[in-house]
CSV table of C-alpha atoms and ligand atoms in Angstrom, one decimal:
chain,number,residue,atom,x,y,z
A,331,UNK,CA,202.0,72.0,-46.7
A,332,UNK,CA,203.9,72.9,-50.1
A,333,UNK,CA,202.6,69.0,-51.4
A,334,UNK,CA,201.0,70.9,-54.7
A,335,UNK,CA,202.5,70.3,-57.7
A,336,UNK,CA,201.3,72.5,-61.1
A,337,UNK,CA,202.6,69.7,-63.8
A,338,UNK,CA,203.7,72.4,-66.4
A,339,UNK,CA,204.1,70.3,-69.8
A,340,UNK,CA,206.8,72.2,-70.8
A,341,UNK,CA,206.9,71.5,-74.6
A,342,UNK,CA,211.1,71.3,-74.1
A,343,UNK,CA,211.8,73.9,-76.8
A,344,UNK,CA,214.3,76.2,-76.8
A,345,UNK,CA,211.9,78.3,-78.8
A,346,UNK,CA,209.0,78.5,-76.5
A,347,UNK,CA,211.7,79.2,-73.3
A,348,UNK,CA,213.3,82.0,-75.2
A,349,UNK,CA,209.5,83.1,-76.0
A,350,UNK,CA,207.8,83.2,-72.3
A,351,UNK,CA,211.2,85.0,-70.6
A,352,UNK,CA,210.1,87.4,-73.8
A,353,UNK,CA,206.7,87.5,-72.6
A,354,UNK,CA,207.4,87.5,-69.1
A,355,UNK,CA,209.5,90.6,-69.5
A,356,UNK,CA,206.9,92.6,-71.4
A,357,UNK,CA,204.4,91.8,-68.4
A,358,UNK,CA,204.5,94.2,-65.5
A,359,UNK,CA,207.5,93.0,-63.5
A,360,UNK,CA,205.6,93.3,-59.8
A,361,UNK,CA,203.1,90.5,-60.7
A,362,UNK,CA,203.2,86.5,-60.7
A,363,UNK,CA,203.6,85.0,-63.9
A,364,UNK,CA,203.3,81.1,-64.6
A,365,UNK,CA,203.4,79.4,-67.9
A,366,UNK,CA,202.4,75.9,-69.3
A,367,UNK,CA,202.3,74.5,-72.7
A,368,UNK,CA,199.2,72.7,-74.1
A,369,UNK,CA,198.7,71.4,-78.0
A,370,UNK,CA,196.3,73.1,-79.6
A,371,UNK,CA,194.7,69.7,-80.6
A,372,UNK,CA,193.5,69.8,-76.2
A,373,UNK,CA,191.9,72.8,-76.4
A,374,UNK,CA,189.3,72.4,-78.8
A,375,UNK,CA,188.5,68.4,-77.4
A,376,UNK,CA,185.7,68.1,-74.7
A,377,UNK,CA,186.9,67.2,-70.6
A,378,UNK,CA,184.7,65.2,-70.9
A,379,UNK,CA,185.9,62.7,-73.2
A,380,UNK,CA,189.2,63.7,-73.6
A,381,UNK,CA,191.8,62.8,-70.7
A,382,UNK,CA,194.4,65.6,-72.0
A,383,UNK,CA,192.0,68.4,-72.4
A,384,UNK,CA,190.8,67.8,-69.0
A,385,UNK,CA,193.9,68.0,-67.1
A,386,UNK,CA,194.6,71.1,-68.9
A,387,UNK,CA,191.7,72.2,-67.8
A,388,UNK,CA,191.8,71.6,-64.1
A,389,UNK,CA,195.2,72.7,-64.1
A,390,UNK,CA,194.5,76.1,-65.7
A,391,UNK,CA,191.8,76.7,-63.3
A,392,UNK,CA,193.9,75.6,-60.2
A,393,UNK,CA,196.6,78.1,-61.6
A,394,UNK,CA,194.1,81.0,-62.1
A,395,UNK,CA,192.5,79.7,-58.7
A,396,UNK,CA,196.3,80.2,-57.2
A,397,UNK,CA,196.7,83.7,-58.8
A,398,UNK,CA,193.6,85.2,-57.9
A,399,UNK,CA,194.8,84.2,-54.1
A,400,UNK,CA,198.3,85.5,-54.4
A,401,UNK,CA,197.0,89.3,-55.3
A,402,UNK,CA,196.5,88.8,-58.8
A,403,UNK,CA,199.0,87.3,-62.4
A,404,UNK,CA,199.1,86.4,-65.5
A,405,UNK,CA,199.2,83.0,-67.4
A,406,UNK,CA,200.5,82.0,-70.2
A,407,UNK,CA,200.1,79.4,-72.3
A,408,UNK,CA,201.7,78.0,-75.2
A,409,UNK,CA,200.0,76.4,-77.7
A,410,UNK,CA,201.8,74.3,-79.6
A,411,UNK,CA,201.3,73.0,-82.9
A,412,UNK,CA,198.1,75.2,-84.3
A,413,UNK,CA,197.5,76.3,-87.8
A,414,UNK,CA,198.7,79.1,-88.7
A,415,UNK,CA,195.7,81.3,-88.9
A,416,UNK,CA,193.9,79.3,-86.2
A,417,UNK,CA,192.8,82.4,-84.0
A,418,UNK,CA,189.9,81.5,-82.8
A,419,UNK,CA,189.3,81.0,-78.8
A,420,UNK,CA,186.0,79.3,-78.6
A,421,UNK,CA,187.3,76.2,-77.9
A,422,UNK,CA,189.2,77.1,-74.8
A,423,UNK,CA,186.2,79.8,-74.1
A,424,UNK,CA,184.1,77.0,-73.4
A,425,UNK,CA,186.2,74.8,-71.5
A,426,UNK,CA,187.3,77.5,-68.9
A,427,UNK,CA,184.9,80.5,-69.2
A,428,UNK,CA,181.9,79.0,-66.9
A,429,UNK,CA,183.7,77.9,-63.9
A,430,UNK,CA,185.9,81.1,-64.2
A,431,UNK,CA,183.3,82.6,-63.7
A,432,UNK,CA,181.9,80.4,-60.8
A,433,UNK,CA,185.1,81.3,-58.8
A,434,UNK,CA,184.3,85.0,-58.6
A,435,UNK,CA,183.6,85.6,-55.0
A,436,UNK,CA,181.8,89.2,-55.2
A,437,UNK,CA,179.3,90.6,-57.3
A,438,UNK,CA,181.9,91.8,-59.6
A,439,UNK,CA,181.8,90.8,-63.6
A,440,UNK,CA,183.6,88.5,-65.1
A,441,UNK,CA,184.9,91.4,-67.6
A,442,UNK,CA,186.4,92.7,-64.6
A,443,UNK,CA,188.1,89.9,-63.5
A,444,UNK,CA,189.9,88.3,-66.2
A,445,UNK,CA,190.9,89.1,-69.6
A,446,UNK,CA,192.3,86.6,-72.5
A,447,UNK,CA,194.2,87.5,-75.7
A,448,UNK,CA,197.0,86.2,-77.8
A,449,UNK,CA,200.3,88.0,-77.5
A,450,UNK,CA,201.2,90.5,-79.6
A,451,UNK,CA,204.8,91.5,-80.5
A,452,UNK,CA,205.4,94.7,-82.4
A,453,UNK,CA,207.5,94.9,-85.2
A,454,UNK,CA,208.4,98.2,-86.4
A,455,UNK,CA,204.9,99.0,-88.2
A,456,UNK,CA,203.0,95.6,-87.6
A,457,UNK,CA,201.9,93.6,-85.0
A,458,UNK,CA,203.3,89.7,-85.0
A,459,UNK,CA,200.7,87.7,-83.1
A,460,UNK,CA,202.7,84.3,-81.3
A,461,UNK,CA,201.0,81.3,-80.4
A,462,UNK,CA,201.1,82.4,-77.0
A,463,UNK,CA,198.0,83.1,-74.7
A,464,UNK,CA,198.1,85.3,-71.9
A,465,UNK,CA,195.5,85.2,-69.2
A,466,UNK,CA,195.3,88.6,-67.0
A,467,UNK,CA,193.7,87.7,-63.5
A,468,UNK,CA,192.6,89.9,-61.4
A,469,UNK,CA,193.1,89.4,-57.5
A,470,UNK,CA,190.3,88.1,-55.2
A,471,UNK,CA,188.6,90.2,-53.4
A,472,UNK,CA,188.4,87.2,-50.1
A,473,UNK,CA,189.3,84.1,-51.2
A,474,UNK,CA,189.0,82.2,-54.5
A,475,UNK,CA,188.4,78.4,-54.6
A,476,UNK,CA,188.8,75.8,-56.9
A,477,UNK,CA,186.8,73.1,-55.7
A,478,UNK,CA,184.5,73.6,-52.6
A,479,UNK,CA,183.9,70.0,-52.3
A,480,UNK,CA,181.0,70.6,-50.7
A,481,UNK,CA,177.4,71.0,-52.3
A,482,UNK,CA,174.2,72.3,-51.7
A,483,UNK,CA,170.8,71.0,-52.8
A,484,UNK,CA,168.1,71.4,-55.4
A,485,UNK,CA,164.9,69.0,-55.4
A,486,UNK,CA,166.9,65.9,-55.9
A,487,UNK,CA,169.7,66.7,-56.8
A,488,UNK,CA,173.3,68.8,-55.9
A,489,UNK,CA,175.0,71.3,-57.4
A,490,UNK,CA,178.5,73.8,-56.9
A,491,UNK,CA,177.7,76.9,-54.5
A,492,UNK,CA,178.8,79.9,-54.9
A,493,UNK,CA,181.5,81.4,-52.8
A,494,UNK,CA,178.9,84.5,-51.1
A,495,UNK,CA,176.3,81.3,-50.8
A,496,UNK,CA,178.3,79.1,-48.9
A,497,UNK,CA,179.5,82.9,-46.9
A,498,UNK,CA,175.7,83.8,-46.8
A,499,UNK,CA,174.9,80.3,-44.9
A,500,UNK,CA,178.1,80.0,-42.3
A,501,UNK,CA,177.5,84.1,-41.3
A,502,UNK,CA,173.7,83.0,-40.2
A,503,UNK,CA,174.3,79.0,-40.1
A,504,UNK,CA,174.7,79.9,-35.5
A,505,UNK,CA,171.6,81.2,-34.8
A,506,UNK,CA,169.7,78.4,-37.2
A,507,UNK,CA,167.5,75.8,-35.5
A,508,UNK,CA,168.9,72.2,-35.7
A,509,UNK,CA,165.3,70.6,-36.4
A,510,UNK,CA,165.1,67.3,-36.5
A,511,UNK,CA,163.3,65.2,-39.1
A,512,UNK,CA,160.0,63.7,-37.8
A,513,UNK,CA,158.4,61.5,-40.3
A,514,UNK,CA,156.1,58.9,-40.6
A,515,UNK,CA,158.1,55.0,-41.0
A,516,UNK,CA,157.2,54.3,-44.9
A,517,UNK,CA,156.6,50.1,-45.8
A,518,UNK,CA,158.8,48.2,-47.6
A,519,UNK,CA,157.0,45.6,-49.3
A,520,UNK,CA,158.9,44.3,-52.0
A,521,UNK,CA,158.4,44.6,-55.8
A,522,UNK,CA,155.5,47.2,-54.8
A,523,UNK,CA,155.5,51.2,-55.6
A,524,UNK,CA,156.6,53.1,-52.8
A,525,UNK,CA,155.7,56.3,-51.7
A,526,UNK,CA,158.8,57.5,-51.4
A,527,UNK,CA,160.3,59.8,-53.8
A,528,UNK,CA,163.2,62.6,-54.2
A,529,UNK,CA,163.8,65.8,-52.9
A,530,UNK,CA,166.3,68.6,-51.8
A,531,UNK,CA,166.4,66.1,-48.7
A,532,UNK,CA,165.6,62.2,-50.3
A,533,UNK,CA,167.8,60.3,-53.0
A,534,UNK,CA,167.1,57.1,-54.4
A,535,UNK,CA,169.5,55.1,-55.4
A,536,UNK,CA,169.4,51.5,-57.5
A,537,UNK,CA,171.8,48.7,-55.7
A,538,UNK,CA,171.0,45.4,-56.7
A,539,UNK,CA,173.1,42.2,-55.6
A,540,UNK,CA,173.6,41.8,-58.7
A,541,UNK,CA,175.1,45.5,-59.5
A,542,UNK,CA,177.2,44.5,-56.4
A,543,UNK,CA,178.7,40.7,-57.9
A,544,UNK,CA,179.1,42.8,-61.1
A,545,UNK,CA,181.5,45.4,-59.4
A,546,UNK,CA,182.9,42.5,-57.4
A,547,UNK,CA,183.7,40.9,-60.8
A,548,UNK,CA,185.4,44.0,-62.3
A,549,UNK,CA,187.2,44.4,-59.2
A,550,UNK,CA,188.7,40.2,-59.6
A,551,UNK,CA,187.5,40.0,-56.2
A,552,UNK,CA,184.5,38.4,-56.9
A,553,UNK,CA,182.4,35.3,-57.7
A,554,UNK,CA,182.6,34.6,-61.9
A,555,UNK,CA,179.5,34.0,-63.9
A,556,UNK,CA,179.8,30.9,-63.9
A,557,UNK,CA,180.5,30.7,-59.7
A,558,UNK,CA,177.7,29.8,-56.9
A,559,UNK,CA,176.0,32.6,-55.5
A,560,UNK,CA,177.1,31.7,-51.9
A,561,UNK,CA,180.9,33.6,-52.6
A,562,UNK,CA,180.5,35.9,-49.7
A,563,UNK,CA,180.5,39.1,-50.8
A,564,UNK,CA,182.8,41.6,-49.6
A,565,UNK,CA,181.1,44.0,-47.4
A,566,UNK,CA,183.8,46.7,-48.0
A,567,UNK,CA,183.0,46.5,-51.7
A,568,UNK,CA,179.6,47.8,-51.0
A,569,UNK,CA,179.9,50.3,-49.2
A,570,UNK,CA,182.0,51.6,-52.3
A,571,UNK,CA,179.1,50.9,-54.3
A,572,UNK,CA,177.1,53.7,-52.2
A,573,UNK,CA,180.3,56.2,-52.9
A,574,UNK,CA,180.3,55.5,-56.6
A,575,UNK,CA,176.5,56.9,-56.1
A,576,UNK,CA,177.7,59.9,-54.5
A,577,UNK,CA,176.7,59.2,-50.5
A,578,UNK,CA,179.9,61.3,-49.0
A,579,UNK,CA,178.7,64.2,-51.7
A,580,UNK,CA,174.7,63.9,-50.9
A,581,UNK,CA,175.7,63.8,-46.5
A,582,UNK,CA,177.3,67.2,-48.0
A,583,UNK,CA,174.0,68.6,-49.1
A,584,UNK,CA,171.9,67.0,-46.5
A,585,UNK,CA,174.0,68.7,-43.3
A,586,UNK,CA,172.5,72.3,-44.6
A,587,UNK,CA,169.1,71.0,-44.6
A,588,UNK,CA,166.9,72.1,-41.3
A,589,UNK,CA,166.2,68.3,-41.2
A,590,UNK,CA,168.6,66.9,-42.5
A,591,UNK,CA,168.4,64.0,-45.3
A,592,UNK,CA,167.9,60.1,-46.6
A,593,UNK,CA,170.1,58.6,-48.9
A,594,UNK,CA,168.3,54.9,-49.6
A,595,UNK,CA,169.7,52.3,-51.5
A,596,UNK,CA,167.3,49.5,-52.6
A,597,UNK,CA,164.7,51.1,-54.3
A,598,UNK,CA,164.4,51.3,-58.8
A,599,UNK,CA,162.9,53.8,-60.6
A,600,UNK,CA,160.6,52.3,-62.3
A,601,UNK,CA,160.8,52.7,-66.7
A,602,UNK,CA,158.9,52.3,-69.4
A,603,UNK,CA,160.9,50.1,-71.8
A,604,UNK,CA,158.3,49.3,-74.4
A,605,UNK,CA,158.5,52.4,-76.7
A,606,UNK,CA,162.0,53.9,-77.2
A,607,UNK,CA,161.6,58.0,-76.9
A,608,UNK,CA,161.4,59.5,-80.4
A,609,UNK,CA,164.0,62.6,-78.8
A,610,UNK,CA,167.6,62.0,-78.3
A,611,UNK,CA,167.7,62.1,-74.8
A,612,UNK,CA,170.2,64.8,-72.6
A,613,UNK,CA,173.4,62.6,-71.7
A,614,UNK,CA,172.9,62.4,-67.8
A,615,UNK,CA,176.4,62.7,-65.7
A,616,UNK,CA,176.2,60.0,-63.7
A,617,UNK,CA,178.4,57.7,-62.3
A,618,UNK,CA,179.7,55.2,-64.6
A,619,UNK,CA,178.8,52.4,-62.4
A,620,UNK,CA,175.0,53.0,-61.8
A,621,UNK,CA,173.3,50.9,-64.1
A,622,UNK,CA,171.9,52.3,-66.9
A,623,UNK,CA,168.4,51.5,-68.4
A,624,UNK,CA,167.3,52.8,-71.3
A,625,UNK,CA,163.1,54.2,-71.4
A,626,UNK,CA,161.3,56.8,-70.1
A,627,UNK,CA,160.8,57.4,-66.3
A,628,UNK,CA,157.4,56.2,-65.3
A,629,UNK,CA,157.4,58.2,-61.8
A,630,UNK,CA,157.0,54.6,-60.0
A,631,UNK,CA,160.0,53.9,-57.6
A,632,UNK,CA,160.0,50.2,-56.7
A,633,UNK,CA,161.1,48.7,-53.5
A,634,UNK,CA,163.7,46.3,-54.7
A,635,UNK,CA,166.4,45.6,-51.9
A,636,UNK,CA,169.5,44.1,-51.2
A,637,UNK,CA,170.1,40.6,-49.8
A,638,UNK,CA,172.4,40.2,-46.5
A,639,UNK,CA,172.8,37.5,-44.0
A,640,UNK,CA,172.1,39.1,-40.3
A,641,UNK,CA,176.7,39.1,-40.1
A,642,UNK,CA,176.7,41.3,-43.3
A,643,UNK,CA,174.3,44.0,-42.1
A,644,UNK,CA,176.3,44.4,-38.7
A,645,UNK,CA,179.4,44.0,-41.2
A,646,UNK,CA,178.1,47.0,-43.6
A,647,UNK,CA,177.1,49.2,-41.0
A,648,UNK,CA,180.3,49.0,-40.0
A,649,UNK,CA,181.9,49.5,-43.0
A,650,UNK,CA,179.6,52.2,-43.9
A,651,UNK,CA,180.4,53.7,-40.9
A,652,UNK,CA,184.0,53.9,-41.7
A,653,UNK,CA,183.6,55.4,-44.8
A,654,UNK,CA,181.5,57.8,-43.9
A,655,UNK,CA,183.6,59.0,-41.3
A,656,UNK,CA,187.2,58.9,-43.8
A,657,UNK,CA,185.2,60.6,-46.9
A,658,UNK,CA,184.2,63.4,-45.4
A,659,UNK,CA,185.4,66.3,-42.7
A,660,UNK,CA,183.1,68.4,-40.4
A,661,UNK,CA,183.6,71.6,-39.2
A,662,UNK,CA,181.6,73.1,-36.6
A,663,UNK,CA,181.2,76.9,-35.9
A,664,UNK,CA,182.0,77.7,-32.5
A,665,UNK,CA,182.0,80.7,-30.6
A,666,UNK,CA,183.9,84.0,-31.6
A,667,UNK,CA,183.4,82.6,-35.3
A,668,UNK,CA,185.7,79.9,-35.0
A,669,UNK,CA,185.7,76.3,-36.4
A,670,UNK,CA,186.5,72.7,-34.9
A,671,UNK,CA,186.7,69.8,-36.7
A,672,UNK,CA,184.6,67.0,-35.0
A,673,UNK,CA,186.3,63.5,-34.1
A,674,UNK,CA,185.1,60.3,-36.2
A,675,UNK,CA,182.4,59.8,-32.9
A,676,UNK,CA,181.1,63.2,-32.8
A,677,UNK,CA,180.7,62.5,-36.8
A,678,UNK,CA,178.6,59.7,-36.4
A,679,UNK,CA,176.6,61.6,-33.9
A,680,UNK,CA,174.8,63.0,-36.9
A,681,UNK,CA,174.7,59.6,-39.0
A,682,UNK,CA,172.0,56.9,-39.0
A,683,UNK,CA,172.5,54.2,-40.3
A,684,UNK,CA,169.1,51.7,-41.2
A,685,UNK,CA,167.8,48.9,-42.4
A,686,UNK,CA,164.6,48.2,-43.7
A,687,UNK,CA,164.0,44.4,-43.8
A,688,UNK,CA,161.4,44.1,-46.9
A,689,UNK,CA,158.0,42.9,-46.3
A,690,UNK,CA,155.7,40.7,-48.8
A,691,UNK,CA,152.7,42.3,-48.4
A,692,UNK,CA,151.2,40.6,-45.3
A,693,UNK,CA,153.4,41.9,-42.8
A,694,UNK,CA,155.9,39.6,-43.0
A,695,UNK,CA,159.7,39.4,-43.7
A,696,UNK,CA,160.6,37.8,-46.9
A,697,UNK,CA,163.2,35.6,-45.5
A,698,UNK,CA,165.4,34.2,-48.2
A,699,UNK,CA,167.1,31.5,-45.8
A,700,UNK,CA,170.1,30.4,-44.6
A,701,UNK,CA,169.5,33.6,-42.3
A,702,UNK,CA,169.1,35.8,-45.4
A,703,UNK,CA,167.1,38.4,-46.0
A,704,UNK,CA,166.2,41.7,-48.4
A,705,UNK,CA,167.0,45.2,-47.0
A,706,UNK,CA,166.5,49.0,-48.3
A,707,UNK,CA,169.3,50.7,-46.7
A,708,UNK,CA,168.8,54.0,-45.6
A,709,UNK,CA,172.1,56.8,-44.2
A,710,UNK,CA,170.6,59.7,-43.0
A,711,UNK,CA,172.2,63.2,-41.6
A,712,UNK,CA,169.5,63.4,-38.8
A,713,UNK,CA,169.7,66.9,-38.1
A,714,UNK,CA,171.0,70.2,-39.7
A,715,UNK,CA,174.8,70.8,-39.0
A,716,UNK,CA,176.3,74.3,-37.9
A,717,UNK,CA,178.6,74.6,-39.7
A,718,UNK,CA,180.0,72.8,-43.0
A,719,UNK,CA,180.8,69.5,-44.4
A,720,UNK,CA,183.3,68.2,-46.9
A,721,UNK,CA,183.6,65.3,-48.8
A,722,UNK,CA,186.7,63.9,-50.9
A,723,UNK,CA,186.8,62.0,-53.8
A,724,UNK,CA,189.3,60.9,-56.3
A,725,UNK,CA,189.5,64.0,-58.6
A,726,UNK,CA,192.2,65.4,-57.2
A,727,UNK,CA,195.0,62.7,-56.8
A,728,UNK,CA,197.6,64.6,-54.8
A,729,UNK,CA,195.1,65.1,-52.0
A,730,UNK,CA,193.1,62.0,-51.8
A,731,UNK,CA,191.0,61.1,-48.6
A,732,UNK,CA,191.6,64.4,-46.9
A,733,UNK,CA,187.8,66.0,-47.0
A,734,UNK,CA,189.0,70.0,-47.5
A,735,UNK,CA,188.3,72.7,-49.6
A,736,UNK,CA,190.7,73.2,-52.5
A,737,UNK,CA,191.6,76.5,-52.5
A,738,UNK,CA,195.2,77.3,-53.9
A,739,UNK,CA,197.8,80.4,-53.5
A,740,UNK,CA,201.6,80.5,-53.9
A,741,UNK,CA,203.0,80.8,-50.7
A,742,UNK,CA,206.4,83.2,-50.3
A,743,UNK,CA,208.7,80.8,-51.8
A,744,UNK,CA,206.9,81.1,-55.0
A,745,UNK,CA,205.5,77.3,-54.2
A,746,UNK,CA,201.9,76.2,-54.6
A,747,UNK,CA,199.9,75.5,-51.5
A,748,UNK,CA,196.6,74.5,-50.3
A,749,UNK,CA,195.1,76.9,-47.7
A,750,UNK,CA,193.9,76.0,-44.5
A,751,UNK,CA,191.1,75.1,-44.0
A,752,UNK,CA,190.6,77.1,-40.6
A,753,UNK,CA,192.1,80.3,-42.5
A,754,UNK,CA,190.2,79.4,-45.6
A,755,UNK,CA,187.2,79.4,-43.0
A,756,UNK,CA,187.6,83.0,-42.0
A,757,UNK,CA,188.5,84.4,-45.8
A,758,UNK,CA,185.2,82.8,-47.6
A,759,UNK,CA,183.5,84.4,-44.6
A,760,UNK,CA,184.3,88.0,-46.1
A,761,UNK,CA,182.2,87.1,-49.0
A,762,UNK,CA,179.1,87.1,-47.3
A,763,UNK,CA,176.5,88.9,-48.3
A,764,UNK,CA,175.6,91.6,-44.9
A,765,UNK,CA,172.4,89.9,-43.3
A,766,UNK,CA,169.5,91.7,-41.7
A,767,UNK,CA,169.4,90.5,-38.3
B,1131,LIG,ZN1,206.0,75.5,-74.9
């Protein structure tokens, strides 16, 4: 499974080759040494704004991911094109230091585990600093990973685990009760405040039809403005619209819930537009597609809904069904510690799929004719899973649609690989923390 590639940069000097074989001969022979060139111009640019600095970013930690897994190494990178007396590392501090951090599977300190300095050539009495910086990383003590793709919960919202959490959780996930949820059918009655509001195991999403002709328009696959509303839209295209708001990453969070968890689609928060906050308000990272209203949060959540004809709900289910079941991978613990991954049935097992039809206060449907009418769509994981789920997405291109763990090493032909997932399985494992049983 060599399909990894590191794309290097090599800046294509003869200078900077003749440099890193220096480099790499001054480094202890025995250990792995890989080298990429980045301008210095990417390391002090945000990831988030700035494509460049981002790739260097990802690629850095999938290298340091890859040499923590292959008994330790060093890095080094050349930076090209910085000022002469440019010696200062915040910039690539900040872009790296966190998540190096985050991929440090014991209790051991960071201090411990990597060290970062510019190389330093002696010269009879002085020392010659080169534009050269070498990365020291320490070997894992289980197994390092670079993206879990999996996540775990907060109150409304998901965050990365930590290798000894997810460890902690698979070592006692057996023995844990699969409860499922038991709760009371809520009423959908259209433009009216709900009840219904988020947790570590409910998200609320916005999904209008109007979002979805919007998305249906960037896509050329839609109606235009100017169009009838009766261009059938395409069912496929909305079930995208729940992955661009994260559904494959929240069934990720909801499968290590004791009851599992609702995703609904349909339903607006609910702001107050009139007065503009005096305070800048904290960029939010979410998708680009969710649509964003500016005001302050008024703790209302509105039922809103999405309109289908009775052949488009049996249509989306589908759909969502299929997505579901290619954007993410289960892996059950089975006896004597070892995992299976389920079928795209056994999936579904675990899946609902509903819809609400809206109500207009009186108990009845608000029937839009020509067979149409609103829904609040609800996916739920209906029960706690043993063992863990994955989700894919499109941040890492050479692997796309395969719902794994990315967790690199070089393999004995000095190649990059991803490890298995079943090995990977029994690895993470040894960073459990020992539980009292
Ligand atoms: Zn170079």
């Amino acid at each position: 499974m060599a399909d990894f590639r590191f794309n290097k940069h090599f800046c294509g000097t003869e200078e900077c080759s003749r440099t890193t074989d220096k480099i790499r001969q001054k480094l202890k022979s025995s250990e792995m040494v890989y080298n990429m060139c980045v301008s210095y111009q990417c390391l002090f640019k945000s990831a988030k704004t700035n494509m460049g600095t981002k790739r260097f970013k990802n690629e850095c930690l999938q290298v340091i991911c890859a040499l923590r897994n292959s008994n330790g190494g060093s890095l080094v990178i050349h930076t090209y094109g910085k000022p002469d007396m440019a010696w200062s590392l915040d910039g690539f501090d900040q872009l790296v230091n966190e998540d190096c951090s985050m991929v440090i599977e014991d209790d051991t300190l960071y201090t411990d585990n990597y060290e970062r300095k510019w190389f330093e050539e002696l010269h009879d009495d002085s020392v010659a600093r080169l534009p050269y910086l070498v990365i020291i990383v320490e070997p894992s003590s289980s197994i390092s990973t670079y993206d879990f793709k999996t996540k775990v919960a907060l109150d409304g919202a998901k965050v990365r685990p930590t290798a000894r959490q997810i460890a902690t959780y698979l070592c006692g996930v057996a023995g844990k009760k699969r409860k499922t949820q038991a709760e009371s059918e809520p009423k959908f009655e259209e433009g009216k405040i709900t009840n219904i509001y988020e947790s570590r195991n409910v998200q609320l999403k916005r999904l209008s039809n109007e979002d979805i002709e919007e998305k249906m328009r960037k896509r050329g696959s839609g109606p235009t403005p100017s169009a009838s509303r009766d261009v059938p839209m395409a069912m496929d295209i909305v079930a995208e619209c729940f992955v661009a708001r994260s559904l494959p990453e929240y069934l990720t969070t909801f499968s290590k819930l004791p009851g599992g968890g609702s995703f609904y689609c349909g339903i607006n928060e609910r702001k107050d537009t009139s007065e503009e906050p005096k305070i800048k308000r904290k960029k939010t990272q979410s998708s680009p597609e969710t649509q964003h209203i500016e005001g302050t949060k008024t703790g209302e959540n509105i039922i809103a809904g999405i309109e289908l004809t009775e052949q488009q709900k049996q249509d989306l289910e589908k759909k969502l069904q299929r997505i579901i079941t290619k954007k993410t991978g289960w892996y059950k613990k089975v006896n004597d510690g070892k995992y299976e991954q389920l079928d795209d049935d056994s999936i579904l097992g675990y899946i609902d799929i509903k819809f609400h039809p809206t109500e207009n206060g009186h108990g009845q449907g608000t029937d839009m004719g020509q067979g149409k009418r609103k829904y609040v769509i609800q996916v739920s994981v209906n029960s706690m899973f043993n063992g863990m789920v994955f989700y894919t997405d499109d941040s890492y291109p050479a692997q796309l649609n395969r719902p794994i763990p990315l967790s690199f090493r070089f393999s004995d032909e000095k190649k990059e690989e991803i490890v298995d997932t079943i090995e990977w399985f029994n690895l993470i494992e040894k960073a459990a923390t020992p539980l009292e049983r």
